[in-house]
Amino acid sequence: MNHNAPITPRPASLPLTGDDRLREALGYARHRGGCLPAQTPEAMITGLAALALHRFDSAPPPLALDRIDVLVPRTRRLRSTASVRVVRAQEPPVPVEIAGLPVAPVARALADAVAVVADPAVVRRLLTEAVRGGHCEPSTVVRELNRARLLSRPHVVDAVDALLAEGRSLAEERLYEMVRAFALPDPLWNVDLRLPGGPHLGGLDAYWPDQAVAVELDTRAPRQDDDALWSEYTRKREHLERLGITVVHLTPRKLREAMDQQATIVRTALMAASDRQPAAYVVVLPR
């Protein structure tokens, strides 16, 4: 490709389409600012325009946008224009191809969109649709928002809280579906465990008291206190296992992508109960 070739102007008689706007924005980024090393992504559509290409209902069509966001490597010598907003990345993600155009992955496009959207309701709709529509996991979204240093904005934090609640709700629905679809014994749902007259042991998403098998959904999102939260998860799991309770740790992604494998793991834990020493007696309470 000749990066110094001129951009051919569009005849005034031809109407501009959404794809034309996107291609012209990419053309600006590709033909300005010099060449890049081989294998380096040159430019890709990001932000709201990318979300529209990913078929987000809450993202406006490209023709309705004042500017098209284009993601480029940090070293590109480019300036934003009236119709193109240049977004720089230290390490650009691998683009996906949609309608013949290089497009940023959903999580990155979402972070770039949230960076310029001031309306809290719009931000919340975008984040919720990302999870509800199955585009990506909440943890992936939050990781990108954290990388972009957007979690200091109150309206983004509020939207993330709603996102995590949405993600947990979907994960719980998949867990119910797994038990039904693979004919697992019915557990006690959403319970707290305590030692008789002793301390609280922690909450569980599902518990089979006869087999002393527990399932815990890992719906954590990466934040600054992630290490401390993971340590808390680990301490709880180790304490329960010392009492003879087998804890099966499931993630929303595993439930979505490999539910049959997760059902096999739980079934194996239930079948192995007879080979283990009896667990300590615990009090089971509704959560």
mmCIF file of C-alpha atoms in Angstrom, residues 9-273:
data_model
loop_
_atom_site.group_PDB
_atom_site.id
_atom_site.type_symbol
_atom_site.label_atom_id
_atom_site.label_comp_id
_atom_site.label_asym_id
_atom_site.label_seq_id
_atom_site.Cartn_x
_atom_site.Cartn_y
_atom_site.Cartn_z
ATOM 1 C CA PRO A 9 -12.197 13.395 -3.196
ATOM 2 C CA ARG A 10 -15.780 12.189 -3.428
ATOM 3 C CA PRO A 11 -17.881 13.717 -6.229
ATOM 4 C CA ALA A 12 -20.370 16.120 -4.688
ATOM 5 C CA SER A 13 -23.236 14.432 -6.527
ATOM 6 C CA LEU A 14 -22.837 11.143 -4.614
ATOM 7 C CA PRO A 15 -24.500 10.885 -1.203
ATOM 8 C CA LEU A 16 -22.378 9.882 1.766
ATOM 9 C CA THR A 17 -23.213 6.549 3.396
ATOM 10 C CA GLY A 18 -22.216 5.233 6.796
ATOM 11 C CA ASP A 19 -19.589 2.939 5.274
ATOM 12 C CA ASP A 20 -18.213 5.830 3.238
ATOM 13 C CA ARG A 21 -17.740 7.918 6.381
ATOM 14 C CA LEU A 22 -15.896 5.066 8.073
ATOM 15 C CA ARG A 23 -13.678 4.382 5.070
ATOM 16 C CA GLU A 24 -12.795 8.042 4.724
ATOM 17 C CA ALA A 25 -11.881 8.227 8.412
ATOM 18 C CA LEU A 26 -9.638 5.176 8.003
ATOM 19 C CA GLY A 27 -8.181 6.678 4.855
ATOM 20 C CA TYR A 28 -7.193 9.811 6.749
ATOM 21 C CA ALA A 29 -5.403 7.756 9.404
ATOM 22 C CA ARG A 30 -3.688 5.492 6.893
ATOM 23 C CA HIS A 31 -2.423 8.159 4.535
ATOM 24 C CA ARG A 32 -1.166 10.649 7.126
ATOM 25 C CA GLY A 33 1.675 10.435 9.592
ATOM 26 C CA GLY A 34 4.171 8.162 7.854
ATOM 27 C CA CYS A 35 4.654 4.419 7.641
ATOM 28 C CA LEU A 36 4.694 1.835 10.405
ATOM 29 C CA PRO A 37 6.750 -1.296 11.000
ATOM 30 C CA ALA A 38 5.449 -4.446 9.379
ATOM 31 C CA GLN A 39 2.688 -6.323 11.231
ATOM 32 C CA THR A 40 1.628 -3.192 13.159
ATOM 33 C CA PRO A 41 -2.111 -2.481 12.880
ATOM 34 C CA GLU A 42 -2.411 0.824 11.050
ATOM 35 C CA ALA A 43 -5.811 2.072 12.084
ATOM 36 C CA MET A 44 -9.172 0.707 13.140
ATOM 37 C CA ILE A 45 -12.628 2.069 13.847
ATOM 38 C CA THR A 46 -13.338 2.394 17.568
ATOM 39 C CA GLY A 47 -15.772 4.128 19.918
ATOM 40 C CA LEU A 48 -19.454 4.462 19.108
ATOM 41 C CA ALA A 49 -18.962 3.804 15.399
ATOM 42 C CA ALA A 50 -17.283 0.485 16.206
ATOM 43 C CA LEU A 51 -20.096 -0.449 18.590
ATOM 44 C CA ALA A 52 -22.604 0.274 15.838
ATOM 45 C CA LEU A 53 -20.682 -2.133 13.592
ATOM 46 C CA HIS A 54 -20.787 -4.690 16.428
ATOM 47 C CA ARG A 55 -24.597 -4.253 16.202
ATOM 48 C CA PHE A 56 -25.163 -2.427 19.482
ATOM 49 C CA ASP A 57 -28.727 -1.123 19.538
ATOM 50 C CA SER A 58 -27.699 1.629 21.952
ATOM 51 C CA ALA A 59 -25.012 3.003 19.598
ATOM 52 C CA PRO A 60 -26.090 5.528 16.939
ATOM 53 C CA PRO A 61 -25.342 4.795 13.269
ATOM 54 C CA PRO A 62 -22.091 6.275 11.902
ATOM 55 C CA LEU A 63 -23.916 8.931 9.850
ATOM 56 C CA ALA A 64 -25.458 10.297 13.060
ATOM 57 C CA LEU A 65 -22.075 10.854 14.724
ATOM 58 C CA ASP A 66 -20.312 14.206 14.677
ATOM 59 C CA ARG A 67 -16.930 12.487 14.540
ATOM 60 C CA ILE A 68 -15.659 8.979 13.843
ATOM 61 C CA ASP A 69 -13.179 7.587 16.379
ATOM 62 C CA VAL A 70 -10.122 5.963 14.821
ATOM 63 C CA LEU A 71 -7.652 4.025 16.946
ATOM 64 C CA VAL A 72 -4.006 4.266 15.867
ATOM 65 C CA PRO A 73 -0.624 3.331 17.376
ATOM 66 C CA ARG A 74 0.774 5.947 19.740
ATOM 67 C CA THR A 75 3.640 6.743 17.352
ATOM 68 C CA ARG A 76 1.395 7.965 14.528
ATOM 69 C CA ARG A 77 1.798 11.700 13.825
ATOM 70 C CA LEU A 78 -1.869 12.537 13.447
ATOM 71 C CA ARG A 79 -4.231 15.207 14.665
ATOM 72 C CA SER A 80 -7.960 15.005 15.160
ATOM 73 C CA THR A 81 -10.101 16.862 12.639
ATOM 74 C CA ALA A 82 -13.682 18.077 12.529
ATOM 75 C CA SER A 83 -14.822 14.639 11.370
ATOM 76 C CA VAL A 84 -12.186 12.275 12.834
ATOM 77 C CA ARG A 85 -11.125 11.879 16.459
ATOM 78 C CA VAL A 86 -7.735 10.214 16.715
ATOM 79 C CA VAL A 87 -7.387 7.815 19.657
ATOM 80 C CA ARG A 88 -3.902 6.528 20.427
ATOM 81 C CA ALA A 89 -2.971 3.146 21.883
ATOM 82 C CA GLN A 90 0.331 2.096 23.410
ATOM 83 C CA GLU A 91 -0.379 -1.456 22.254
ATOM 84 C CA PRO A 92 -3.224 -1.554 19.728
ATOM 85 C CA PRO A 93 -5.498 -4.590 19.998
ATOM 86 C CA VAL A 94 -5.908 -7.033 17.141
ATOM 87 C CA PRO A 95 -8.826 -5.688 15.077
ATOM 88 C CA VAL A 96 -11.780 -7.752 13.943
ATOM 89 C CA GLU A 97 -13.076 -7.395 10.401
ATOM 90 C CA ILE A 98 -16.680 -6.296 9.984
ATOM 91 C CA ALA A 99 -18.096 -5.418 6.571
ATOM 92 C CA GLY A 100 -14.539 -5.326 5.242
ATOM 93 C CA LEU A 101 -13.426 -2.768 7.854
ATOM 94 C CA PRO A 102 -10.899 -3.193 10.695
ATOM 95 C CA VAL A 103 -12.796 -2.644 13.935
ATOM 96 C CA ALA A 104 -11.619 -2.535 17.548
ATOM 97 C CA PRO A 105 -12.801 -5.411 19.779
ATOM 98 C CA VAL A 106 -15.914 -4.630 21.794
ATOM 99 C CA ALA A 107 -14.231 -3.992 25.148
ATOM 100 C CA ARG A 108 -11.724 -1.530 23.686
ATOM 101 C CA ALA A 109 -14.371 0.201 21.546
ATOM 102 C CA LEU A 110 -16.577 0.464 24.620
ATOM 103 C CA ALA A 111 -13.843 2.109 26.690
ATOM 104 C CA ASP A 112 -13.114 4.606 23.907
ATOM 105 C CA ALA A 113 -16.827 5.414 23.652
ATOM 106 C CA VAL A 114 -17.282 5.829 27.410
ATOM 107 C CA ALA A 115 -14.306 8.196 27.471
ATOM 108 C CA VAL A 116 -16.262 10.804 25.485
ATOM 109 C CA VAL A 117 -19.879 10.082 26.440
ATOM 110 C CA ALA A 118 -20.991 12.325 29.288
ATOM 111 C CA ASP A 119 -24.581 11.099 29.593
ATOM 112 C CA PRO A 120 -24.746 8.562 32.498
ATOM 113 C CA ALA A 121 -27.835 6.872 31.019
ATOM 114 C CA VAL A 122 -26.083 6.259 27.697
ATOM 115 C CA VAL A 123 -22.978 4.895 29.429
ATOM 116 C CA ARG A 124 -25.113 2.522 31.470
ATOM 117 C CA ARG A 125 -27.012 1.302 28.391
ATOM 118 C CA LEU A 126 -23.780 0.653 26.501
ATOM 119 C CA LEU A 127 -22.184 -1.323 29.330
ATOM 120 C CA THR A 128 -25.335 -3.305 30.026
ATOM 121 C CA GLU A 129 -25.795 -4.204 26.366
ATOM 122 C CA ALA A 130 -22.186 -5.398 26.166
ATOM 123 C CA VAL A 131 -22.942 -8.060 28.780
ATOM 124 C CA ARG A 132 -26.604 -8.782 28.076
ATOM 125 C CA GLY A 133 -25.891 -9.121 24.356
ATOM 126 C CA GLY A 134 -23.115 -11.643 25.018
ATOM 127 C CA HIS A 135 -20.432 -9.427 23.449
ATOM 128 C CA CYS A 136 -17.977 -9.800 26.334
ATOM 129 C CA GLU A 137 -17.656 -10.642 30.012
ATOM 130 C CA PRO A 138 -17.978 -7.935 32.692
ATOM 131 C CA SER A 139 -14.390 -8.534 33.837
ATOM 132 C CA THR A 140 -13.086 -7.780 30.334
ATOM 133 C CA VAL A 141 -15.061 -4.536 30.170
ATOM 134 C CA VAL A 142 -13.911 -3.388 33.602
ATOM 135 C CA ARG A 143 -10.303 -4.242 32.772
ATOM 136 C CA GLU A 144 -10.430 -1.932 29.739
ATOM 137 C CA LEU A 145 -12.153 0.838 31.699
ATOM 138 C CA ASN A 146 -9.496 0.549 34.381
ATOM 139 C CA ARG A 147 -6.721 0.637 31.788
ATOM 140 C CA ALA A 148 -8.251 3.798 30.334
ATOM 141 C CA ARG A 149 -8.410 5.331 33.845
ATOM 142 C CA LEU A 150 -12.155 5.841 33.622
ATOM 143 C CA LEU A 151 -13.069 4.287 36.964
ATOM 144 C CA SER A 152 -12.457 7.600 38.724
ATOM 145 C CA ARG A 153 -15.582 9.064 37.102
ATOM 146 C CA PRO A 154 -18.634 8.664 39.357
ATOM 147 C CA HIS A 155 -21.121 8.013 36.545
ATOM 148 C CA VAL A 156 -18.823 5.303 35.119
ATOM 149 C CA VAL A 157 -18.483 3.660 38.543
ATOM 150 C CA ASP A 158 -22.276 3.651 38.890
ATOM 151 C CA ALA A 159 -22.614 2.069 35.448
ATOM 152 C CA VAL A 160 -19.984 -0.559 36.340
ATOM 153 C CA ASP A 161 -21.920 -1.499 39.469
ATOM 154 C CA ALA A 162 -25.009 -2.041 37.299
ATOM 155 C CA LEU A 163 -22.864 -3.993 34.820
ATOM 156 C CA LEU A 164 -21.552 -6.329 37.513
ATOM 157 C CA ALA A 165 -25.077 -6.898 38.821
ATOM 158 C CA GLU A 166 -26.183 -7.730 35.274
ATOM 159 C CA GLY A 167 -23.253 -10.104 34.844
ATOM 160 C CA ARG A 168 -23.980 -11.901 38.117
ATOM 161 C CA SER A 169 -27.656 -12.257 37.231
ATOM 162 C CA LEU A 170 -26.797 -13.829 33.871
ATOM 163 C CA ALA A 171 -24.249 -16.156 35.472
ATOM 164 C CA GLU A 172 -26.801 -17.295 38.047
ATOM 165 C CA GLU A 173 -29.324 -18.006 35.276
ATOM 166 C CA ARG A 174 -26.721 -20.122 33.461
ATOM 167 C CA LEU A 175 -25.956 -21.997 36.660
ATOM 168 C CA TYR A 176 -29.673 -22.801 37.111
ATOM 169 C CA GLU A 177 -29.811 -23.873 33.471
ATOM 170 C CA MET A 178 -26.771 -26.138 33.898
ATOM 171 C CA VAL A 179 -28.349 -27.975 36.840
ATOM 172 C CA ARG A 180 -31.601 -28.468 34.907
ATOM 173 C CA ALA A 181 -30.140 -29.287 31.495
ATOM 174 C CA PHE A 182 -27.668 -31.884 32.796
ATOM 175 C CA ALA A 183 -30.039 -33.410 35.376
ATOM 176 C CA LEU A 184 -27.868 -32.651 38.394
ATOM 177 C CA PRO A 185 -29.451 -33.095 41.836
ATOM 178 C CA ASP A 186 -31.197 -29.958 43.051
ATOM 179 C CA PRO A 187 -28.928 -27.993 45.413
ATOM 180 C CA LEU A 188 -29.779 -25.424 48.034
ATOM 181 C CA TRP A 189 -29.513 -22.102 46.248
ATOM 182 C CA ASN A 190 -27.858 -18.939 47.590
ATOM 183 C CA VAL A 191 -27.017 -19.987 51.124
ATOM 184 C CA ASP A 192 -24.736 -18.904 53.968
ATOM 185 C CA LEU A 193 -22.741 -21.439 55.980
ATOM 186 C CA ARG A 194 -21.897 -21.122 59.679
ATOM 187 C CA LEU A 195 -20.274 -23.352 62.245
ATOM 188 C CA PRO A 196 -22.686 -24.228 65.046
ATOM 189 C CA GLY A 197 -22.340 -21.405 67.551
ATOM 190 C CA GLY A 198 -19.336 -20.217 65.596
ATOM 191 C CA PRO A 199 -18.303 -17.782 62.866
ATOM 192 C CA HIS A 200 -19.793 -17.144 59.462
ATOM 193 C CA LEU A 201 -18.053 -19.250 56.799
ATOM 194 C CA GLY A 202 -19.266 -17.390 53.723
ATOM 195 C CA GLY A 203 -21.969 -17.330 51.103
ATOM 196 C CA LEU A 204 -22.339 -19.887 48.312
ATOM 197 C CA ASP A 205 -24.336 -19.882 45.090
ATOM 198 C CA ALA A 206 -25.250 -23.574 45.337
ATOM 199 C CA TYR A 207 -24.722 -26.217 48.019
ATOM 200 C CA TRP A 208 -25.383 -29.967 48.159
ATOM 201 C CA PRO A 209 -25.387 -30.699 51.913
ATOM 202 C CA ASP A 210 -25.544 -34.507 51.607
ATOM 203 C CA GLN A 211 -22.374 -34.524 49.477
ATOM 204 C CA ALA A 212 -20.776 -31.408 51.072
ATOM 205 C CA VAL A 213 -20.178 -29.889 47.612
ATOM 206 C CA ALA A 214 -20.442 -26.157 46.981
ATOM 207 C CA VAL A 215 -20.414 -24.021 43.850
ATOM 208 C CA GLU A 216 -19.179 -20.460 43.924
ATOM 209 C CA LEU A 217 -19.451 -18.116 40.959
ATOM 210 C CA ASP A 218 -16.423 -15.923 40.390
ATOM 211 C CA THR A 219 -17.970 -12.663 39.209
ATOM 212 C CA ARG A 220 -15.147 -10.474 40.410
ATOM 213 C CA ALA A 221 -14.025 -7.658 38.178
ATOM 214 C CA PRO A 222 -10.414 -6.456 38.007
ATOM 215 C CA ARG A 223 -10.058 -3.322 40.082
ATOM 216 C CA GLN A 224 -7.338 -1.854 42.215
ATOM 217 C CA ASP A 225 -8.356 -3.986 45.216
ATOM 218 C CA ASP A 226 -8.534 -7.194 43.170
ATOM 219 C CA ASP A 227 -5.626 -8.863 44.996
ATOM 220 C CA ALA A 228 -7.258 -8.302 48.378
ATOM 221 C CA LEU A 229 -10.587 -9.641 47.111
ATOM 222 C CA TRP A 230 -8.945 -12.711 45.615
ATOM 223 C CA SER A 231 -7.178 -13.357 48.924
ATOM 224 C CA GLU A 232 -10.565 -13.278 50.638
ATOM 225 C CA TYR A 233 -11.951 -15.797 48.117
ATOM 226 C CA THR A 234 -8.938 -18.038 48.676
ATOM 227 C CA ARG A 235 -9.167 -17.904 52.463
ATOM 228 C CA LYS A 236 -12.856 -18.832 52.370
ATOM 229 C CA ARG A 237 -12.257 -21.724 49.992
ATOM 230 C CA GLU A 238 -9.351 -23.094 52.037
ATOM 231 C CA HIS A 239 -11.371 -22.846 55.264
ATOM 232 C CA LEU A 240 -14.319 -24.738 53.751
ATOM 233 C CA GLU A 241 -12.065 -27.424 52.320
ATOM 234 C CA ARG A 242 -10.409 -27.930 55.722
ATOM 235 C CA LEU A 243 -13.914 -28.691 56.998
ATOM 236 C CA GLY A 244 -14.323 -31.331 54.288
ATOM 237 C CA ILE A 245 -16.459 -29.227 51.907
ATOM 238 C CA THR A 246 -15.500 -29.420 48.223
ATOM 239 C CA VAL A 247 -15.701 -26.010 46.556
ATOM 240 C CA VAL A 248 -16.138 -25.857 42.770
ATOM 241 C CA HIS A 249 -15.164 -22.489 41.367
ATOM 242 C CA LEU A 250 -17.006 -21.490 38.163
ATOM 243 C CA THR A 251 -16.653 -18.359 36.043
ATOM 244 C CA PRO A 252 -19.383 -16.801 33.887
ATOM 245 C CA ARG A 253 -17.246 -17.355 30.803
ATOM 246 C CA LYS A 254 -16.830 -21.086 31.481
ATOM 247 C CA LEU A 255 -20.573 -21.426 32.020
ATOM 248 C CA ARG A 256 -21.271 -19.640 28.758
ATOM 249 C CA GLU A 257 -18.655 -21.345 26.586
ATOM 250 C CA ALA A 258 -18.347 -24.832 28.095
ATOM 251 C CA MET A 259 -21.401 -25.547 30.245
ATOM 252 C CA ASP A 260 -21.175 -29.296 29.602
ATOM 253 C CA GLN A 261 -17.620 -29.414 30.959
ATOM 254 C CA GLN A 262 -18.616 -27.485 34.081
ATOM 255 C CA ALA A 263 -21.546 -29.855 34.648
ATOM 256 C CA THR A 264 -19.134 -32.799 34.435
ATOM 257 C CA ILE A 265 -16.856 -31.184 37.033
ATOM 258 C CA VAL A 266 -19.764 -30.699 39.446
ATOM 259 C CA ARG A 267 -21.124 -34.215 38.831
ATOM 260 C CA THR A 268 -17.673 -35.727 39.453
ATOM 261 C CA ALA A 269 -17.388 -33.830 42.745
ATOM 262 C CA LEU A 270 -20.818 -35.091 43.820
ATOM 263 C CA MET A 271 -20.002 -38.715 42.896
ATOM 264 C CA ALA A 272 -16.681 -38.574 44.743
ATOM 265 C CA ALA A 273 -18.369 -37.569 48.008
#
